[in-house]
JSON list of C-alpha atoms in Angstrom, two decimals:
[
{"chain": "N", "resi": 456, "resn": "LYS", "atom": "CA", "xyz": [68.33, 31.40, -80.27]},
{"chain": "N", "resi": 457, "resn": "ASN", "atom": "CA", "xyz": [65.67, 32.97, -82.48]},
{"chain": "N", "resi": 458, "resn": "LEU", "atom": "CA", "xyz": [63.09, 30.77, -80.75]},
{"chain": "N", "resi": 459, "resn": "GLU", "atom": "CA", "xyz": [63.97, 32.35, -77.42]},
{"chain": "N", "resi": 460, "resn": "SER", "atom": "CA", "xyz": [63.25, 35.87, -78.67]},
{"chain": "N", "resi": 461, "resn": "ASN", "atom": "CA", "xyz": [59.61, 34.98, -79.39]},
{"chain": "N", "resi": 462, "resn": "ASP", "atom": "CA", "xyz": [57.50, 34.79, -76.20]},
{"chain": "N", "resi": 463, "resn": "ILE", "atom": "CA", "xyz": [55.18, 32.07, -77.48]},
{"chain": "N", "resi": 464, "resn": "GLN", "atom": "CA", "xyz": [58.03, 29.88, -78.67]},
{"chain": "N", "resi": 465, "resn": "SER", "atom": "CA", "xyz": [60.12, 30.37, -75.54]},
{"chain": "N", "resi": 466, "resn": "GLN", "atom": "CA", "xyz": [57.11, 29.50, -73.38]},
{"chain": "N", "resi": 467, "resn": "SER", "atom": "CA", "xyz": [56.57, 26.40, -75.51]},
{"chain": "N", "resi": 468, "resn": "ILE", "atom": "CA", "xyz": [60.17, 25.34, -74.85]},
{"chain": "N", "resi": 469, "resn": "PHE", "atom": "CA", "xyz": [59.71, 25.97, -71.13]},
{"chain": "N", "resi": 470, "resn": "LEU", "atom": "CA", "xyz": [56.46, 23.99, -71.00]},
{"chain": "N", "resi": 471, "resn": "ASP", "atom": "CA", "xyz": [57.83, 21.05, -72.96]},
{"chain": "N", "resi": 472, "resn": "PRO", "atom": "CA", "xyz": [58.73, 18.53, -70.22]},
{"chain": "N", "resi": 473, "resn": "ARG", "atom": "CA", "xyz": [61.52, 17.20, -72.43]},
{"chain": "N", "resi": 474, "resn": "PHE", "atom": "CA", "xyz": [63.42, 20.49, -72.28]},
{"chain": "N", "resi": 475, "resn": "LYS", "atom": "CA", "xyz": [62.24, 22.87, -69.51]},
{"chain": "N", "resi": 476, "resn": "LYS", "atom": "CA", "xyz": [65.18, 25.10, -68.59]},
{"chain": "N", "resi": 477, "resn": "TYR", "atom": "CA", "xyz": [67.66, 23.04, -70.60]},
{"chain": "N", "resi": 478, "resn": "GLY", "atom": "CA", "xyz": [66.15, 24.29, -73.86]},
{"chain": "N", "resi": 479, "resn": "PHE", "atom": "CA", "xyz": [67.49, 27.80, -73.27]},
{"chain": "N", "resi": 480, "resn": "SER", "atom": "CA", "xyz": [70.90, 29.12, -74.26]},
{"chain": "N", "resi": 481, "resn": "SER", "atom": "CA", "xyz": [71.25, 31.19, -71.08]},
{"chain": "N", "resi": 482, "resn": "ASP", "atom": "CA", "xyz": [69.88, 31.39, -67.56]},
{"chain": "N", "resi": 483, "resn": "ASP", "atom": "CA", "xyz": [68.75, 34.97, -68.22]},
{"chain": "N", "resi": 484, "resn": "LYS", "atom": "CA", "xyz": [66.46, 33.89, -71.06]},
{"chain": "N", "resi": 485, "resn": "PHE", "atom": "CA", "xyz": [65.11, 31.06, -68.94]},
{"chain": "N", "resi": 486, "resn": "GLU", "atom": "CA", "xyz": [64.39, 33.40, -66.00]},
{"chain": "N", "resi": 487, "resn": "THR", "atom": "CA", "xyz": [62.70, 35.91, -68.30]},
{"chain": "N", "resi": 488, "resn": "CYS", "atom": "CA", "xyz": [60.42, 33.21, -69.65]},
{"chain": "N", "resi": 489, "resn": "LYS", "atom": "CA", "xyz": [59.73, 31.89, -66.15]},
{"chain": "N", "resi": 490, "resn": "SER", "atom": "CA", "xyz": [58.67, 35.33, -64.92]},
{"chain": "N", "resi": 491, "resn": "GLN", "atom": "CA", "xyz": [56.41, 35.80, -67.97]},
{"chain": "N", "resi": 492, "resn": "LEU", "atom": "CA", "xyz": [54.72, 32.48, -67.27]},
{"chain": "N", "resi": 493, "resn": "SER", "atom": "CA", "xyz": [54.40, 33.32, -63.59]},
{"chain": "N", "resi": 494, "resn": "ARG", "atom": "CA", "xyz": [52.54, 36.53, -64.48]},
{"chain": "N", "resi": 495, "resn": "LYS", "atom": "CA", "xyz": [50.30, 34.62, -66.90]},
{"chain": "N", "resi": 496, "resn": "LEU", "atom": "CA", "xyz": [49.50, 32.05, -64.22]},
{"chain": "N", "resi": 497, "resn": "GLN", "atom": "CA", "xyz": [48.51, 34.77, -61.77]},
{"chain": "N", "resi": 498, "resn": "GLN", "atom": "CA", "xyz": [46.15, 36.30, -64.33]},
{"chain": "N", "resi": 499, "resn": "LEU", "atom": "CA", "xyz": [44.28, 33.03, -64.85]},
{"chain": "N", "resi": 500, "resn": "ASN", "atom": "CA", "xyz": [40.99, 32.81, -63.02]},
{"chain": "N", "resi": 501, "resn": "ILE", "atom": "CA", "xyz": [40.64, 29.10, -62.44]},
{"chain": "N", "resi": 502, "resn": "ASP", "atom": "CA", "xyz": [38.53, 27.59, -59.70]},
{"chain": "N", "resi": 503, "resn": "ILE", "atom": "CA", "xyz": [40.77, 24.99, -58.18]},
{"chain": "N", "resi": 504, "resn": "PRO", "atom": "CA", "xyz": [39.34, 22.93, -55.36]},
{"chain": "N", "resi": 505, "resn": "ASN", "atom": "CA", "xyz": [41.32, 23.32, -52.18]},
{"chain": "N", "resi": 506, "resn": "ASN", "atom": "CA", "xyz": [41.48, 20.33, -49.87]},
{"chain": "N", "resi": 507, "resn": "GLU", "atom": "CA", "xyz": [42.37, 22.43, -46.85]},
{"chain": "N", "resi": 508, "resn": "GLU", "atom": "CA", "xyz": [39.77, 24.67, -45.31]},
{"chain": "N", "resi": 509, "resn": "ASN", "atom": "CA", "xyz": [40.82, 28.25, -44.87]},
{"chain": "N", "resi": 510, "resn": "PRO", "atom": "CA", "xyz": [40.93, 29.06, -41.11]},
{"chain": "N", "resi": 511, "resn": "GLU", "atom": "CA", "xyz": [39.98, 32.70, -41.71]},
{"chain": "N", "resi": 512, "resn": "ASN", "atom": "CA", "xyz": [36.74, 31.61, -43.35]},
{"chain": "N", "resi": 513, "resn": "GLN", "atom": "CA", "xyz": [35.80, 29.54, -40.31]},
{"chain": "N", "resi": 514, "resn": "ASN", "atom": "CA", "xyz": [36.00, 32.56, -38.01]},
{"chain": "N", "resi": 515, "resn": "THR", "atom": "CA", "xyz": [33.90, 34.87, -40.19]},
{"chain": "N", "resi": 516, "resn": "SER", "atom": "CA", "xyz": [30.65, 33.29, -39.10]},
{"chain": "N", "resi": 517, "resn": "LEU", "atom": "CA", "xyz": [31.54, 33.86, -35.43]},
{"chain": "N", "resi": 518, "resn": "VAL", "atom": "CA", "xyz": [32.03, 37.60, -35.75]},
{"chain": "N", "resi": 519, "resn": "GLN", "atom": "CA", "xyz": [29.17, 39.45, -37.41]},
{"chain": "N", "resi": 520, "resn": "SER", "atom": "CA", "xyz": [29.67, 43.16, -37.73]},
{"chain": "N", "resi": 521, "resn": "SER", "atom": "CA", "xyz": [27.01, 45.59, -38.86]},
{"chain": "N", "resi": 522, "resn": "SER", "atom": "CA", "xyz": [29.48, 48.43, -39.27]},
{"chain": "N", "resi": 523, "resn": "SER", "atom": "CA", "xyz": [30.17, 49.46, -42.86]},
{"chain": "N", "resi": 524, "resn": "ILE", "atom": "CA", "xyz": [33.74, 50.39, -41.88]},
{"chain": "N", "resi": 525, "resn": "TRP", "atom": "CA", "xyz": [34.50, 46.79, -40.95]},
{"chain": "N", "resi": 526, "resn": "LYS", "atom": "CA", "xyz": [32.79, 45.51, -44.09]},
{"chain": "N", "resi": 527, "resn": "LYS", "atom": "CA", "xyz": [35.06, 47.68, -46.27]},
{"chain": "N", "resi": 528, "resn": "PHE", "atom": "CA", "xyz": [38.08, 46.53, -44.29]},
{"chain": "N", "resi": 529, "resn": "ASP", "atom": "CA", "xyz": [37.08, 42.88, -44.61]},
{"chain": "N", "resi": 530, "resn": "ASP", "atom": "CA", "xyz": [36.56, 43.29, -48.37]},
{"chain": "N", "resi": 531, "resn": "GLN", "atom": "CA", "xyz": [40.01, 44.84, -48.78]},
{"chain": "N", "resi": 532, "resn": "VAL", "atom": "CA", "xyz": [41.69, 42.13, -46.72]},
{"chain": "N", "resi": 533, "resn": "SER", "atom": "CA", "xyz": [39.96, 39.32, -48.60]},
{"chain": "N", "resi": 534, "resn": "SER", "atom": "CA", "xyz": [40.99, 40.78, -51.98]},
{"chain": "N", "resi": 535, "resn": "VAL", "atom": "CA", "xyz": [44.63, 41.06, -50.84]},
{"chain": "N", "resi": 536, "resn": "VAL", "atom": "CA", "xyz": [44.56, 37.51, -49.46]},
{"chain": "N", "resi": 537, "resn": "GLY", "atom": "CA", "xyz": [43.07, 36.27, -52.75]},
{"chain": "N", "resi": 538, "resn": "GLN", "atom": "CA", "xyz": [45.83, 37.97, -54.75]},
{"chain": "N", "resi": 539, "resn": "ASN", "atom": "CA", "xyz": [48.51, 36.55, -52.47]},
{"chain": "N", "resi": 540, "resn": "ASN", "atom": "CA", "xyz": [47.03, 33.05, -52.71]},
{"chain": "N", "resi": 541, "resn": "SER", "atom": "CA", "xyz": [47.02, 33.27, -56.50]},
{"chain": "N", "resi": 542, "resn": "PHE", "atom": "CA", "xyz": [50.64, 34.41, -56.54]},
{"chain": "N", "resi": 543, "resn": "VAL", "atom": "CA", "xyz": [51.79, 31.71, -54.11]},
{"chain": "N", "resi": 544, "resn": "ALA", "atom": "CA", "xyz": [49.86, 28.98, -55.93]},
{"chain": "N", "resi": 545, "resn": "SER", "atom": "CA", "xyz": [51.38, 29.94, -59.29]},
{"chain": "N", "resi": 546, "resn": "VAL", "atom": "CA", "xyz": [54.92, 30.04, -57.88]},
{"chain": "N", "resi": 547, "resn": "VAL", "atom": "CA", "xyz": [54.46, 26.67, -56.17]},
{"chain": "N", "resi": 548, "resn": "GLU", "atom": "CA", "xyz": [53.03, 25.12, -59.33]},
{"chain": "N", "resi": 549, "resn": "LEU", "atom": "CA", "xyz": [55.92, 26.41, -61.47]},
{"chain": "N", "resi": 550, "resn": "ASP", "atom": "CA", "xyz": [58.56, 25.24, -58.99]},
{"chain": "N", "resi": 551, "resn": "LYS", "atom": "CA", "xyz": [56.94, 21.83, -58.64]},
{"chain": "N", "resi": 552, "resn": "TYR", "atom": "CA", "xyz": [56.88, 21.43, -62.44]},
{"chain": "N", "resi": 553, "resn": "LEU", "atom": "CA", "xyz": [60.54, 22.41, -62.75]},
{"chain": "N", "resi": 554, "resn": "SER", "atom": "CA", "xyz": [61.57, 20.00, -59.99]},
{"chain": "N", "resi": 555, "resn": "GLU", "atom": "CA", "xyz": [60.19, 17.00, -61.90]},
{"chain": "N", "resi": 556, "resn": "ASN", "atom": "CA", "xyz": [62.62, 14.94, -63.98]},
{"chain": "N", "resi": 557, "resn": "LEU", "atom": "CA", "xyz": [62.87, 15.64, -67.68]},
{"chain": "N", "resi": 558, "resn": "LEU", "atom": "CA", "xyz": [60.71, 13.53, -69.96]},
{"chain": "N", "resi": 559, "resn": "ASN", "atom": "CA", "xyz": [62.53, 11.20, -72.32]},
{"chain": "N", "resi": 560, "resn": "ARG", "atom": "CA", "xyz": [62.99, 12.97, -75.66]},
{"chain": "N", "resi": 561, "resn": "GLN", "atom": "CA", "xyz": [61.17, 10.21, -77.60]},
{"chain": "N", "resi": 562, "resn": "LEU", "atom": "CA", "xyz": [58.04, 10.36, -75.42]},
{"chain": "N", "resi": 563, "resn": "ASP", "atom": "CA", "xyz": [54.97, 12.47, -76.16]},
{"chain": "N", "resi": 564, "resn": "PRO", "atom": "CA", "xyz": [54.81, 15.70, -74.10]},
{"chain": "N", "resi": 565, "resn": "LEU", "atom": "CA", "xyz": [51.06, 16.05, -74.73]},
{"chain": "N", "resi": 566, "resn": "LYS", "atom": "CA", "xyz": [50.38, 12.67, -73.11]},
{"chain": "N", "resi": 567, "resn": "TRP", "atom": "CA", "xyz": [52.62, 13.70, -70.20]},
{"chain": "N", "resi": 568, "resn": "TRP", "atom": "CA", "xyz": [50.60, 16.89, -69.70]},
{"chain": "N", "resi": 569, "resn": "SER", "atom": "CA", "xyz": [47.31, 15.06, -70.08]},
{"chain": "N", "resi": 570, "resn": "SER", "atom": "CA", "xyz": [48.26, 12.73, -67.23]},
{"chain": "N", "resi": 571, "resn": "ARG", "atom": "CA", "xyz": [49.27, 15.68, -65.03]},
{"chain": "N", "resi": 572, "resn": "LYS", "atom": "CA", "xyz": [46.52, 18.20, -65.68]},
{"chain": "N", "resi": 573, "resn": "GLN", "atom": "CA", "xyz": [45.17, 17.67, -62.15]},
{"chain": "N", "resi": 574, "resn": "ILE", "atom": "CA", "xyz": [48.59, 18.30, -60.62]},
{"chain": "N", "resi": 575, "resn": "TYR", "atom": "CA", "xyz": [49.30, 21.45, -62.65]},
{"chain": "N", "resi": 576, "resn": "PRO", "atom": "CA", "xyz": [45.86, 22.89, -63.50]},
{"chain": "N", "resi": 577, "resn": "ARG", "atom": "CA", "xyz": [47.06, 26.46, -64.11]},
{"chain": "N", "resi": 578, "resn": "LEU", "atom": "CA", "xyz": [50.04, 25.43, -66.21]},
{"chain": "N", "resi": 579, "resn": "TYR", "atom": "CA", "xyz": [47.85, 23.01, -68.14]},
{"chain": "N", "resi": 580, "resn": "GLU", "atom": "CA", "xyz": [45.62, 25.90, -69.25]},
{"chain": "N", "resi": 581, "resn": "ILE", "atom": "CA", "xyz": [48.64, 27.65, -70.75]},
{"chain": "N", "resi": 582, "resn": "VAL", "atom": "CA", "xyz": [50.00, 24.39, -72.21]},
{"chain": "N", "resi": 583, "resn": "LYS", "atom": "CA", "xyz": [46.77, 23.94, -74.18]},
{"chain": "N", "resi": 584, "resn": "ARG", "atom": "CA", "xyz": [47.51, 27.25, -75.91]},
{"chain": "N", "resi": 585, "resn": "ARG", "atom": "CA", "xyz": [51.25, 26.80, -76.35]},
{"chain": "N", "resi": 586, "resn": "LEU", "atom": "CA", "xyz": [51.80, 23.14, -77.24]},
{"chain": "N", "resi": 587, "resn": "CYS", "atom": "CA", "xyz": [49.17, 22.89, -79.94]},
{"chain": "N", "resi": 588, "resn": "VAL", "atom": "CA", "xyz": [49.42, 21.82, -83.55]},
{"chain": "N", "resi": 589, "resn": "PRO", "atom": "CA", "xyz": [48.89, 24.56, -86.15]},
{"chain": "N", "resi": 590, "resn": "ALA", "atom": "CA", "xyz": [45.56, 24.19, -87.91]},
{"chain": "N", "resi": 591, "resn": "THR", "atom": "CA", "xyz": [46.95, 24.93, -91.37]},
{"chain": "N", "resi": 592, "resn": "SER", "atom": "CA", "xyz": [49.82, 23.98, -93.59]},
{"chain": "N", "resi": 593, "resn": "VAL", "atom": "CA", "xyz": [50.36, 27.48, -94.98]},
{"chain": "N", "resi": 594, "resn": "PRO", "atom": "CA", "xyz": [54.15, 27.25, -95.50]},
{"chain": "N", "resi": 595, "resn": "SER", "atom": "CA", "xyz": [53.94, 24.07, -97.56]},
{"chain": "N", "resi": 596, "resn": "GLU", "atom": "CA", "xyz": [50.89, 25.33, -99.48]},
{"chain": "N", "resi": 597, "resn": "ARG", "atom": "CA", "xyz": [52.79, 28.51, -100.26]},
{"chain": "N", "resi": 598, "resn": "VAL", "atom": "CA", "xyz": [55.69, 26.51, -101.69]},
{"chain": "N", "resi": 599, "resn": "PHE", "atom": "CA", "xyz": [53.41, 24.37, -103.86]},
{"chain": "N", "resi": 600, "resn": "SER", "atom": "CA", "xyz": [51.29, 27.32, -104.99]},
{"chain": "N", "resi": 601, "resn": "LYS", "atom": "CA", "xyz": [54.43, 29.05, -106.29]},
{"chain": "N", "resi": 602, "resn": "ALA", "atom": "CA", "xyz": [54.98, 26.08, -108.55]},
{"chain": "N", "resi": 603, "resn": "GLY", "atom": "CA", "xyz": [51.30, 25.92, -109.53]},
{"chain": "N", "resi": 604, "resn": "LEU", "atom": "CA", "xyz": [50.92, 22.47, -108.02]},
{"chain": "N", "resi": 605, "resn": "VAL", "atom": "CA", "xyz": [48.24, 23.08, -105.38]},
{"chain": "N", "resi": 606, "resn": "LEU", "atom": "CA", "xyz": [45.57, 20.83, -106.91]},
{"chain": "N", "resi": 607, "resn": "ASN", "atom": "CA", "xyz": [47.71, 18.88, -109.32]},
{"chain": "N", "resi": 608, "resn": "SER", "atom": "CA", "xyz": [47.67, 15.09, -109.51]},
{"chain": "N", "resi": 609, "resn": "LYS", "atom": "CA", "xyz": [51.44, 15.15, -109.96]},
{"chain": "N", "resi": 610, "resn": "ARG", "atom": "CA", "xyz": [51.78, 16.48, -106.43]},
{"chain": "N", "resi": 611, "resn": "THR", "atom": "CA", "xyz": [50.65, 13.19, -104.91]},
{"chain": "N", "resi": 612, "resn": "ARG", "atom": "CA", "xyz": [53.33, 11.28, -106.80]},
{"chain": "N", "resi": 613, "resn": "LEU", "atom": "CA", "xyz": [56.25, 13.27, -105.41]},
{"chain": "N", "resi": 614, "resn": "THR", "atom": "CA", "xyz": [58.67, 11.34, -103.26]},
{"chain": "N", "resi": 615, "resn": "THR", "atom": "CA", "xyz": [59.71, 12.68, -99.89]},
{"chain": "N", "resi": 616, "resn": "SER", "atom": "CA", "xyz": [63.18, 13.57, -101.10]},
{"chain": "N", "resi": 617, "resn": "LYS", "atom": "CA", "xyz": [61.74, 15.49, -104.09]},
{"chain": "N", "resi": 618, "resn": "VAL", "atom": "CA", "xyz": [59.38, 17.43, -101.82]},
{"chain": "N", "resi": 619, "resn": "GLU", "atom": "CA", "xyz": [62.26, 18.31, -99.50]},
{"chain": "N", "resi": 620, "resn": "LYS", "atom": "CA", "xyz": [64.30, 19.56, -102.45]},
{"chain": "N", "resi": 621, "resn": "ILE", "atom": "CA", "xyz": [61.41, 21.62, -103.81]},
{"chain": "N", "resi": 622, "resn": "ILE", "atom": "CA", "xyz": [60.76, 23.16, -100.41]},
{"chain": "N", "resi": 623, "resn": "PHE", "atom": "CA", "xyz": [64.45, 23.92, -99.93]},
{"chain": "N", "resi": 624, "resn": "ILE", "atom": "CA", "xyz": [64.75, 25.57, -103.35]},
{"chain": "N", "resi": 625, "resn": "GLN", "atom": "CA", "xyz": [61.51, 27.55, -103.00]},
{"chain": "N", "resi": 626, "resn": "SER", "atom": "CA", "xyz": [62.28, 28.78, -99.50]},
{"chain": "N", "resi": 627, "resn": "ASN", "atom": "CA", "xyz": [65.76, 29.92, -100.54]},
{"chain": "N", "resi": 628, "resn": "MET", "atom": "CA", "xyz": [64.73, 31.81, -103.68]}
]
């Protein structure tokens, strides 16, 4: 439940294809996370090739207007259409992702995303930031530095069970 209160962690749960909405304790927390991600997707400026030609763009070459009033109007309309397209595309991408079956818990979610980055290009951009491995081992270094064992040869001889016990004791002191 503490994971759900942190935006980054809740988004990581949502974007993990092994969990999606089933990783949340309530529908409210899931919906909150979904709306946060939807807003993030809309803010992304990604050039995504569109296979369908936009019919409005085909007609623009037919009607040339020299009036500055029409130019301002056309600029306003195109900006609204662009915003609507971004919103619709992000909603469709989210819904399509959620409609896919859950990934088996033992499989690698990063490989799953790598194989689907063309299908979910906007989500993939967020996934790269959320499902990443931390670059440091600060918590474990902190535990060992408390004991003065950061660069000690004895540290390499510790068994897994001993390390677990040391970490448990140090983190609970």
